[in-house]
Amino acid sequence: MSEAHLNKTAPLIDPFQRAITYLRVSVTDRCDFRCVYCMAEDMTFLPKADVLSLEELDRLCSAFVSVGVRKLRLTGGEPLVRRDIMWLIERLGRHLDTGDLDELTLTTNGSQLARYAQDLYDAGVRRINVSIDTLDAAKFKEITRWGRLDQVLAGLDAAKAAGLKVKINAVALRGVNDDEIERLVEWCGVEGFDLTFIEVMPLGEIGGDVGSANRVDQYLPLSMVRARLKERWTLDESDHRTGGPARYVTIRETGQRIGFITPLTHNFCESCNRVRLTCTGTLFMCLGQDDAADLRAPLRESDDDGHVVQAIREAITRKPKGHDFIIDRRRKQPAVPRHMSVTGG
Ligand code: SAM
Ligand code: SF4
């Protein structure tokens, strides 16, 4: 064990004996897309004055690393649209150099990857998640409202050229991309990307109650996605686990591993190793619960990070056992009022 490990203060263990080793950070709630399941077109964003500076985000993330967080994922909103984001990523990279952090990664819509892929690699990022729900340019525009598929595909080329390993996240949407499931699998196989399907989650008002802007109508259970895949391939259940909500199968014919994230089931809470930080310094101990802790006040109160670490420890004692997601089919209300862009996906 390295000296850095021996010097660590006590790790974060929650009341259910789960070690908290994974922090997801929403570095901005803003985005250059307006995906129909994620945001309303006329979103109101957090006031800039409430948002932590990049220096403050670095201090907070580093405080988490000092108490045993070994994986950091930057997300949003769109992390790569935050001004000077590379400064933060490069700063956080120092924890990779010391061995205190195993992984620094991000989830992105890919729109800015052509510009940043090489810088990300140089900063120590090795894997990224890129969200693409369709390979049809017109549908892509419909889903993202403001996005362009060709721009994202160019970003993926740049990521490959830079040596970044890519995982594609695709939200399964009834009547939108259910006819593209096999095509997505094949494309990822050819490109050498991993692939995970995600079930739509009831987070935040997205505006409208008709057509594509209604999550109850969009909801496509992943059991249906599996069923489609089974018509074409043989699926072997895999015991591969990442500590997260994904469950995996291997396609026997191609050897490809496909992930499924079904957040409405409770099959992952018992092994949950993660917490989520918003860009205003609010810590959510569970994606599906409202309880949160403010870390901005202790951060700004003093230059001594001891205050923040104490606030983090206190928050972890309140991490709940599991979540309470339900899609309310009668009232069509989100189960949790926050948008995914606030807590990060
Ligand atoms: N902008 C980046 C992106 O799209 O990858 C990062 C943030 S986004 C909120 C993270 C992930 O959450 C994306 O894969 C997106 O498809 C997913 N997502 C957003 N809203 C969702 C919802 N209501 N249900 C399920 N997944 C959702
Ligand atoms: Fe933006 Fe990502 Fe939400 Fe789409 S899913 S609107 S890209 S934050």
CSV table of C-alpha atoms and ligand atoms in Angstrom, one decimal:
chain,number,residue,atom,x,y,z
A,1,MET,CA,0.0,0.0,0.0
A,2,SER,CA,1.4,3.4,-0.9
A,3,GLU,CA,2.2,6.0,1.7
A,4,ALA,CA,-0.6,8.2,0.4
A,5,HIS,CA,-3.1,5.5,1.4
A,6,LEU,CA,-1.6,5.0,4.8
A,7,ASN,CA,-1.9,8.8,5.5
A,8,LYS,CA,-5.5,8.9,4.6
A,9,THR,CA,-8.0,9.9,7.3
A,10,ALA,CA,-10.8,7.3,8.0
A,11,PRO,CA,-12.7,6.4,4.8
A,12,LEU,CA,-16.4,7.2,4.3
A,13,ILE,CA,-18.6,4.4,5.5
A,14,ASP,CA,-22.4,4.9,5.5
A,15,PRO,CA,-24.8,3.5,8.1
A,16,PHE,CA,-25.4,0.4,5.9
A,17,GLN,CA,-21.6,-0.3,5.8
A,18,ARG,CA,-21.3,0.8,2.2
A,19,ALA,CA,-17.9,2.5,1.5
A,20,ILE,CA,-18.4,5.7,-0.4
A,21,THR,CA,-15.7,5.7,-3.1
A,22,TYR,CA,-17.4,7.4,-6.0
A,23,LEU,CA,-18.4,11.0,-6.4
A,24,ARG,CA,-20.3,12.3,-9.4
A,25,VAL,CA,-20.1,16.1,-9.8
A,26,SER,CA,-22.5,18.2,-11.9
A,27,VAL,CA,-20.1,21.0,-12.8
A,28,THR,CA,-22.9,23.1,-14.5
A,29,ASP,CA,-26.7,22.7,-14.9
A,30,ARG,CA,-26.4,24.4,-18.3
A,31,CYS,CA,-26.4,22.6,-21.6
A,32,ASP,CA,-26.2,23.2,-25.3
A,33,PHE,CA,-28.8,20.5,-25.9
A,34,ARG,CA,-32.4,20.3,-24.7
A,35,CYS,CA,-33.1,16.6,-24.7
A,36,VAL,CA,-36.9,16.0,-24.4
A,37,TYR,CA,-36.7,13.6,-21.4
A,38,CYS,CA,-34.2,15.8,-19.5
A,39,MET,CA,-35.1,19.5,-19.9
A,40,ALA,CA,-37.9,21.8,-20.9
A,41,GLU,CA,-36.9,23.9,-23.9
A,42,ASP,CA,-37.3,27.1,-21.8
A,43,MET,CA,-35.3,25.8,-18.7
A,44,THR,CA,-34.5,28.2,-15.9
A,45,PHE,CA,-31.0,27.7,-14.9
A,46,LEU,CA,-29.4,28.3,-11.5
A,47,PRO,CA,-28.3,31.9,-10.9
A,48,LYS,CA,-24.5,32.2,-11.7
A,49,ALA,CA,-23.8,33.7,-8.3
A,50,ASP,CA,-24.9,30.4,-6.6
A,51,VAL,CA,-22.6,28.2,-8.7
A,52,LEU,CA,-19.3,27.2,-7.2
A,53,SER,CA,-16.2,28.6,-8.9
A,54,LEU,CA,-13.8,26.1,-10.5
A,55,GLU,CA,-11.4,26.6,-7.6
A,56,GLU,CA,-14.2,25.8,-5.1
A,57,LEU,CA,-15.1,22.7,-7.1
A,58,ASP,CA,-11.5,21.6,-7.0
A,59,ARG,CA,-11.3,22.1,-3.2
A,60,LEU,CA,-14.5,20.2,-2.7
A,61,CYS,CA,-13.6,17.3,-5.0
A,62,SER,CA,-10.1,17.1,-3.3
A,63,ALA,CA,-11.7,17.0,0.1
A,64,PHE,CA,-13.7,13.9,-1.0
A,65,VAL,CA,-10.5,12.4,-2.4
A,66,SER,CA,-8.8,13.0,1.0
A,67,VAL,CA,-11.5,10.8,2.7
A,68,GLY,CA,-11.3,7.9,0.2
A,69,VAL,CA,-13.2,8.8,-2.9
A,70,ARG,CA,-11.3,7.0,-5.7
A,71,LYS,CA,-13.4,7.7,-8.7
A,72,LEU,CA,-14.6,11.1,-9.9
A,73,ARG,CA,-17.1,11.6,-12.7
A,74,LEU,CA,-17.8,15.1,-14.0
A,75,THR,CA,-21.2,15.5,-15.5
A,76,GLY,CA,-24.0,18.1,-15.8
A,77,GLY,CA,-25.8,19.6,-17.7
A,78,GLU,CA,-23.0,19.4,-20.2
A,79,PRO,CA,-19.6,19.5,-18.4
A,80,LEU,CA,-17.7,20.6,-21.5
A,81,VAL,CA,-19.7,23.8,-22.0
A,82,ARG,CA,-18.5,25.2,-18.7
A,83,ARG,CA,-16.0,27.9,-19.4
A,84,ASP,CA,-12.4,26.9,-18.6
A,85,ILE,CA,-13.5,23.4,-17.6
A,86,MET,CA,-10.1,22.0,-18.7
A,87,TRP,CA,-8.5,23.9,-15.9
A,88,LEU,CA,-10.5,21.9,-13.3
A,89,ILE,CA,-9.9,18.6,-15.1
A,90,GLU,CA,-6.2,19.2,-15.3
A,91,ARG,CA,-6.1,20.2,-11.6
A,92,LEU,CA,-8.0,17.1,-10.5
A,93,GLY,CA,-5.6,15.0,-12.6
A,94,ARG,CA,-2.9,15.6,-9.9
A,95,HIS,CA,-4.8,13.0,-7.7
A,96,LEU,CA,-4.2,10.4,-10.5
A,97,ASP,CA,-0.5,11.2,-10.4
A,98,THR,CA,-0.3,10.7,-6.6
A,99,GLY,CA,-2.4,7.5,-6.8
A,100,ASP,CA,-5.1,8.8,-4.6
A,101,LEU,CA,-7.6,8.6,-7.4
A,102,ASP,CA,-8.1,5.6,-9.6
A,103,GLU,CA,-10.2,7.3,-12.2
A,104,LEU,CA,-11.2,10.7,-13.5
A,105,THR,CA,-13.9,10.5,-16.1
A,106,LEU,CA,-16.9,12.4,-17.5
A,107,THR,CA,-20.3,11.9,-19.0
A,108,THR,CA,-20.8,14.2,-22.0
A,109,ASN,CA,-23.2,14.7,-24.9
A,110,GLY,CA,-20.1,14.8,-27.2
A,111,SER,CA,-20.8,18.1,-28.8
A,112,GLN,CA,-17.4,19.6,-27.7
A,113,LEU,CA,-15.3,16.5,-27.9
A,114,ALA,CA,-13.6,17.4,-31.2
A,115,ARG,CA,-12.1,20.3,-29.4
A,116,TYR,CA,-11.3,18.6,-26.1
A,117,ALA,CA,-10.6,14.9,-26.6
A,118,GLN,CA,-6.8,15.2,-26.7
A,119,ASP,CA,-6.7,17.6,-23.8
A,120,LEU,CA,-8.8,15.2,-21.8
A,121,TYR,CA,-6.4,12.3,-22.5
A,122,ASP,CA,-3.5,14.5,-21.6
A,123,ALA,CA,-5.1,15.3,-18.3
A,124,GLY,CA,-5.3,11.7,-17.4
A,125,VAL,CA,-8.9,10.9,-18.5
A,126,ARG,CA,-9.0,7.4,-20.1
A,127,ARG,CA,-12.6,6.6,-20.5
A,128,ILE,CA,-15.7,8.7,-21.2
A,129,ASN,CA,-19.4,8.1,-21.4
A,130,VAL,CA,-21.1,9.7,-24.4
A,131,SER,CA,-24.9,9.9,-24.7
A,132,ILE,CA,-26.4,9.0,-28.1
A,133,ASP,CA,-29.9,7.7,-28.3
A,134,THR,CA,-30.2,7.4,-32.1
A,135,LEU,CA,-28.0,7.3,-35.2
A,136,ASP,CA,-30.7,9.0,-37.4
A,137,ALA,CA,-29.8,12.7,-37.8
A,138,ALA,CA,-33.4,13.9,-37.9
A,139,LYS,CA,-34.4,11.8,-34.9
A,140,PHE,CA,-31.3,13.1,-33.1
A,141,LYS,CA,-32.5,16.6,-33.6
A,142,GLU,CA,-36.0,15.8,-32.5
A,143,ILE,CA,-34.7,14.2,-29.2
A,144,THR,CA,-32.0,16.7,-28.4
A,145,ARG,CA,-33.9,19.7,-29.9
A,146,TRP,CA,-30.6,21.7,-30.3
A,147,GLY,CA,-28.1,19.0,-31.1
A,148,ARG,CA,-26.4,17.9,-34.3
A,149,LEU,CA,-25.5,14.3,-34.8
A,150,ASP,CA,-22.6,15.0,-37.2
A,151,GLN,CA,-20.9,17.2,-34.6
A,152,VAL,CA,-21.2,14.4,-32.0
A,153,LEU,CA,-19.9,11.8,-34.5
A,154,ALA,CA,-16.9,14.0,-35.2
A,155,GLY,CA,-16.3,14.3,-31.5
A,156,LEU,CA,-16.4,10.5,-31.2
A,157,ASP,CA,-13.8,10.2,-34.0
A,158,ALA,CA,-11.6,12.6,-32.1
A,159,ALA,CA,-12.0,10.6,-28.9
A,160,LYS,CA,-11.0,7.4,-30.6
A,161,ALA,CA,-8.0,9.2,-32.2
A,162,ALA,CA,-6.9,10.5,-28.8
A,163,GLY,CA,-7.1,7.0,-27.3
A,164,LEU,CA,-10.1,7.5,-25.1
A,165,LYS,CA,-12.2,4.4,-24.4
A,166,VAL,CA,-15.9,5.3,-25.1
A,167,LYS,CA,-19.1,3.9,-23.6
A,168,ILE,CA,-22.3,4.9,-25.3
A,169,ASN,CA,-25.3,5.6,-23.1
A,170,ALA,CA,-28.6,5.3,-24.9
A,171,VAL,CA,-32.0,6.1,-23.2
A,172,ALA,CA,-34.6,3.7,-24.5
A,173,LEU,CA,-37.6,5.6,-25.7
A,174,ARG,CA,-40.8,4.0,-26.8
A,175,GLY,CA,-41.8,4.9,-30.3
A,176,VAL,CA,-38.6,6.9,-30.8
A,177,ASN,CA,-35.6,4.5,-30.9
A,178,ASP,CA,-37.1,1.1,-30.1
A,179,ASP,CA,-36.6,0.2,-33.8
A,180,GLU,CA,-32.9,1.1,-33.6
A,181,ILE,CA,-31.8,-1.1,-30.8
A,182,GLU,CA,-30.0,-3.7,-33.0
A,183,ARG,CA,-28.5,-1.0,-35.1
A,184,LEU,CA,-27.0,0.7,-32.0
A,185,VAL,CA,-25.6,-2.6,-30.9
A,186,GLU,CA,-24.0,-3.3,-34.3
A,187,TRP,CA,-22.6,0.2,-34.6
A,188,CYS,CA,-21.0,0.0,-31.2
A,189,GLY,CA,-19.5,-3.4,-32.1
A,190,VAL,CA,-17.9,-1.9,-35.2
A,191,GLU,CA,-16.7,1.2,-33.5
A,192,GLY,CA,-15.3,-0.6,-30.5
A,193,PHE,CA,-17.6,1.2,-28.0
A,194,ASP,CA,-19.3,-0.3,-25.0
A,195,LEU,CA,-23.0,0.3,-24.8
A,196,THR,CA,-25.5,0.7,-22.0
A,197,PHE,CA,-29.2,1.2,-22.3
A,198,ILE,CA,-31.0,3.4,-19.8
A,199,GLU,CA,-34.6,3.4,-18.8
A,200,VAL,CA,-36.2,6.8,-18.6
A,201,MET,CA,-36.4,8.2,-15.1
A,202,PRO,CA,-39.0,10.4,-13.6
A,203,LEU,CA,-36.8,13.4,-12.7
A,204,GLY,CA,-37.9,17.0,-12.9
A,205,GLU,CA,-40.7,18.7,-14.9
A,206,ILE,CA,-39.9,18.6,-18.6
A,207,GLY,CA,-42.8,20.7,-19.9
A,208,GLY,CA,-45.7,19.6,-22.0
A,209,ASP,CA,-47.9,16.6,-21.6
A,210,VAL,CA,-48.1,15.5,-25.2
A,211,GLY,CA,-46.1,13.5,-27.6
A,212,SER,CA,-42.4,13.2,-27.1
A,213,ALA,CA,-42.4,15.4,-24.0
A,214,ASN,CA,-44.3,13.0,-21.9
A,215,ARG,CA,-42.2,10.5,-20.0
A,216,VAL,CA,-45.0,8.1,-19.3
A,217,ASP,CA,-45.6,7.7,-23.0
A,218,GLN,CA,-41.8,7.5,-23.6
A,219,TYR,CA,-41.3,4.8,-21.0
A,220,LEU,CA,-39.9,1.7,-22.6
A,221,PRO,CA,-39.0,-1.0,-20.1
A,222,LEU,CA,-35.6,-2.5,-20.8
A,223,SER,CA,-37.2,-6.0,-20.6
A,224,MET,CA,-38.6,-5.1,-24.0
A,225,VAL,CA,-35.1,-4.1,-25.3
A,226,ARG,CA,-33.7,-7.4,-24.1
A,227,ALA,CA,-36.5,-9.2,-25.8
A,228,ARG,CA,-35.7,-7.5,-29.1
A,229,LEU,CA,-32.0,-8.4,-28.7
A,230,LYS,CA,-32.9,-12.0,-28.0
A,231,GLU,CA,-34.8,-12.3,-31.3
A,232,ARG,CA,-31.5,-11.7,-33.0
A,233,TRP,CA,-28.7,-12.9,-30.7
A,234,THR,CA,-28.1,-15.3,-27.8
A,235,LEU,CA,-27.7,-13.3,-24.5
A,236,ASP,CA,-25.6,-14.7,-21.7
A,237,GLU,CA,-26.1,-13.2,-18.3
A,238,SER,CA,-22.9,-11.7,-17.1
A,239,ASP,CA,-21.7,-11.3,-13.5
A,240,HIS,CA,-19.7,-8.2,-14.4
A,241,ARG,CA,-20.4,-5.4,-11.8
A,242,THR,CA,-19.3,-1.9,-11.5
A,243,GLY,CA,-20.8,-1.0,-8.1
A,244,GLY,CA,-23.5,0.9,-10.0
A,245,PRO,CA,-27.0,0.2,-11.3
A,246,ALA,CA,-26.0,-1.4,-14.5
A,247,ARG,CA,-26.5,-5.1,-15.1
A,248,TYR,CA,-24.8,-6.8,-18.1
A,249,VAL,CA,-25.2,-9.4,-20.7
A,250,THR,CA,-22.7,-10.8,-23.2
A,251,ILE,CA,-23.8,-11.4,-26.8
A,252,ARG,CA,-22.6,-14.9,-27.4
A,253,GLU,CA,-22.2,-14.5,-31.2
A,254,THR,CA,-20.0,-11.3,-31.0
A,255,GLY,CA,-18.6,-11.2,-27.4
A,256,GLN,CA,-20.0,-7.7,-26.9
A,257,ARG,CA,-21.0,-6.7,-23.4
A,258,ILE,CA,-24.3,-4.7,-23.2
A,259,GLY,CA,-25.3,-2.9,-20.0
A,260,PHE,CA,-28.8,-2.2,-18.8
A,261,ILE,CA,-29.7,0.5,-16.2
A,262,THR,CA,-33.1,0.0,-14.8
A,263,PRO,CA,-33.3,2.7,-12.1
A,264,LEU,CA,-36.9,2.0,-11.2
A,265,THR,CA,-35.9,-1.3,-9.7
A,266,HIS,CA,-34.1,-1.6,-6.4
A,267,ASN,CA,-31.6,-4.1,-7.5
A,268,PHE,CA,-28.6,-1.9,-7.0
A,269,CYS,CA,-29.1,0.1,-3.8
A,270,GLU,CA,-27.5,-2.4,-1.5
A,271,SER,CA,-24.2,-2.0,-3.3
A,272,CYS,CA,-24.4,1.7,-3.9
A,273,ASN,CA,-21.0,3.4,-3.5
A,274,ARG,CA,-21.8,6.8,-4.8
A,275,VAL,CA,-23.0,10.3,-3.9
A,276,ARG,CA,-23.7,13.3,-6.1
A,277,LEU,CA,-22.7,16.9,-5.8
A,278,THR,CA,-24.4,19.8,-7.6
A,279,CYS,CA,-22.6,22.8,-9.0
A,280,THR,CA,-23.9,24.8,-6.1
A,281,GLY,CA,-22.3,22.5,-3.6
A,282,THR,CA,-25.3,20.6,-2.5
A,283,LEU,CA,-24.6,16.9,-1.8
A,284,PHE,CA,-27.3,14.4,-2.6
A,285,MET,CA,-26.8,11.1,-0.9
A,286,CYS,CA,-29.3,9.3,-3.2
A,287,LEU,CA,-30.5,10.1,-6.7
A,288,GLY,CA,-34.0,9.1,-5.8
A,289,GLN,CA,-34.4,11.0,-2.5
A,290,ASP,CA,-34.7,14.6,-1.6
A,291,ASP,CA,-32.4,14.7,1.5
A,292,ALA,CA,-29.3,16.8,0.8
A,293,ALA,CA,-26.5,18.5,2.6
A,294,ASP,CA,-25.1,22.0,1.9
A,295,LEU,CA,-21.3,21.9,1.5
A,296,ARG,CA,-21.0,25.4,0.1
A,297,ALA,CA,-21.5,27.1,3.4
A,298,PRO,CA,-18.7,25.2,5.2
A,299,LEU,CA,-16.5,25.6,2.1
A,300,ARG,CA,-16.9,29.4,2.1
A,301,GLU,CA,-16.8,29.7,5.8
A,302,SER,CA,-13.1,28.9,6.1
A,303,ASP,CA,-10.0,28.1,4.1
A,304,ASP,CA,-9.5,25.1,6.4
A,305,ASP,CA,-10.9,22.0,4.6
A,306,GLY,CA,-11.5,20.4,7.9
A,307,HIS,CA,-14.9,22.1,8.0
A,308,VAL,CA,-15.9,20.6,4.7
A,309,VAL,CA,-14.7,17.1,5.6
A,310,GLN,CA,-16.7,17.3,8.8
A,311,ALA,CA,-19.8,18.3,6.8
A,312,ILE,CA,-19.2,15.5,4.3
A,313,ARG,CA,-18.9,12.9,7.1
A,314,GLU,CA,-22.1,14.2,8.7
A,315,ALA,CA,-23.9,13.9,5.4
A,316,ILE,CA,-22.8,10.4,4.8
A,317,THR,CA,-24.4,9.3,8.1
A,318,ARG,CA,-27.7,10.2,6.5
A,319,LYS,CA,-27.3,8.2,3.3
A,320,PRO,CA,-30.6,6.3,2.9
A,321,LYS,CA,-30.8,2.6,2.3
A,322,GLY,CA,-32.5,3.0,-1.1
A,323,HIS,CA,-34.7,5.1,-3.4
A,324,ASP,CA,-38.4,5.6,-3.9
A,325,PHE,CA,-38.8,6.0,-7.6
A,326,ILE,CA,-42.1,5.5,-9.2
A,327,ILE,CA,-43.6,6.8,-12.4
A,328,ASP,CA,-47.0,8.0,-11.3
A,329,ARG,CA,-49.1,7.0,-14.3
A,330,ARG,CA,-52.2,8.7,-13.1
A,331,ARG,CA,-50.9,12.1,-12.2
A,332,LYS,CA,-47.9,12.1,-14.6
A,333,GLN,CA,-45.8,13.8,-12.0
A,334,PRO,CA,-42.1,13.4,-11.7
A,335,ALA,CA,-41.2,11.2,-8.6
A,336,VAL,CA,-38.4,13.6,-7.8
A,337,PRO,CA,-38.7,17.3,-8.7
A,338,ARG,CA,-35.0,17.9,-9.5
A,339,HIS,CA,-33.8,17.6,-13.1
A,340,MET,CA,-31.1,15.1,-14.0
A,341,SER,CA,-29.1,18.1,-15.2
A,342,VAL,CA,-28.9,19.4,-11.6
A,343,THR,CA,-27.7,16.2,-9.9
A,344,GLY,CA,-26.0,14.8,-13.0
A,345,GLY,CA,-26.9,11.5,-14.7
B,1,SAM,N1,-25.0,16.2,-20.8
B,1,SAM,C1,-24.3,15.0,-20.6
B,1,SAM,C2,-24.9,13.8,-21.3
B,1,SAM,O1,-26.0,14.0,-21.9
B,1,SAM,O2,-24.3,12.8,-21.4
B,1,SAM,C3,-24.3,14.7,-19.1
B,1,SAM,C4,-25.5,14.9,-18.3
B,1,SAM,S1,-26.9,13.9,-18.7
B,1,SAM,C5,-28.0,14.5,-17.5
B,1,SAM,C6,-26.4,12.3,-18.2
B,1,SAM,C7,-27.2,11.2,-18.7
B,1,SAM,O3,-28.5,11.2,-18.1
B,1,SAM,C8,-27.4,11.1,-20.2
B,1,SAM,O4,-27.0,9.8,-20.6
B,1,SAM,C9,-28.9,11.3,-20.4
B,1,SAM,O5,-29.3,10.6,-21.5
B,1,SAM,C10,-29.4,10.8,-19.1
B,1,SAM,N2,-30.8,11.3,-18.7
B,1,SAM,C11,-31.2,12.6,-18.6
B,1,SAM,N3,-32.5,12.7,-18.2
B,1,SAM,C12,-32.9,11.4,-18.0
B,1,SAM,C13,-34.1,10.8,-17.6
B,1,SAM,N4,-35.1,11.5,-17.3
B,1,SAM,N5,-34.1,9.4,-17.5
B,1,SAM,C14,-33.0,8.7,-17.8
B,1,SAM,N6,-31.9,9.2,-18.2
B,1,SAM,C15,-31.8,10.5,-18.3
B,2,SF4,FE1,-28.1,18.2,-21.9
B,2,SF4,FE2,-27.3,15.8,-21.3
B,2,SF4,FE3,-29.7,16.7,-20.4
B,2,SF4,FE4,-29.3,16.1,-23.0
B,2,SF4,S1,-29.3,14.7,-21.3
B,2,SF4,S2,-30.3,18.0,-22.2
B,2,SF4,S3,-27.2,16.7,-23.3
B,2,SF4,S4,-27.7,17.4,-19.9
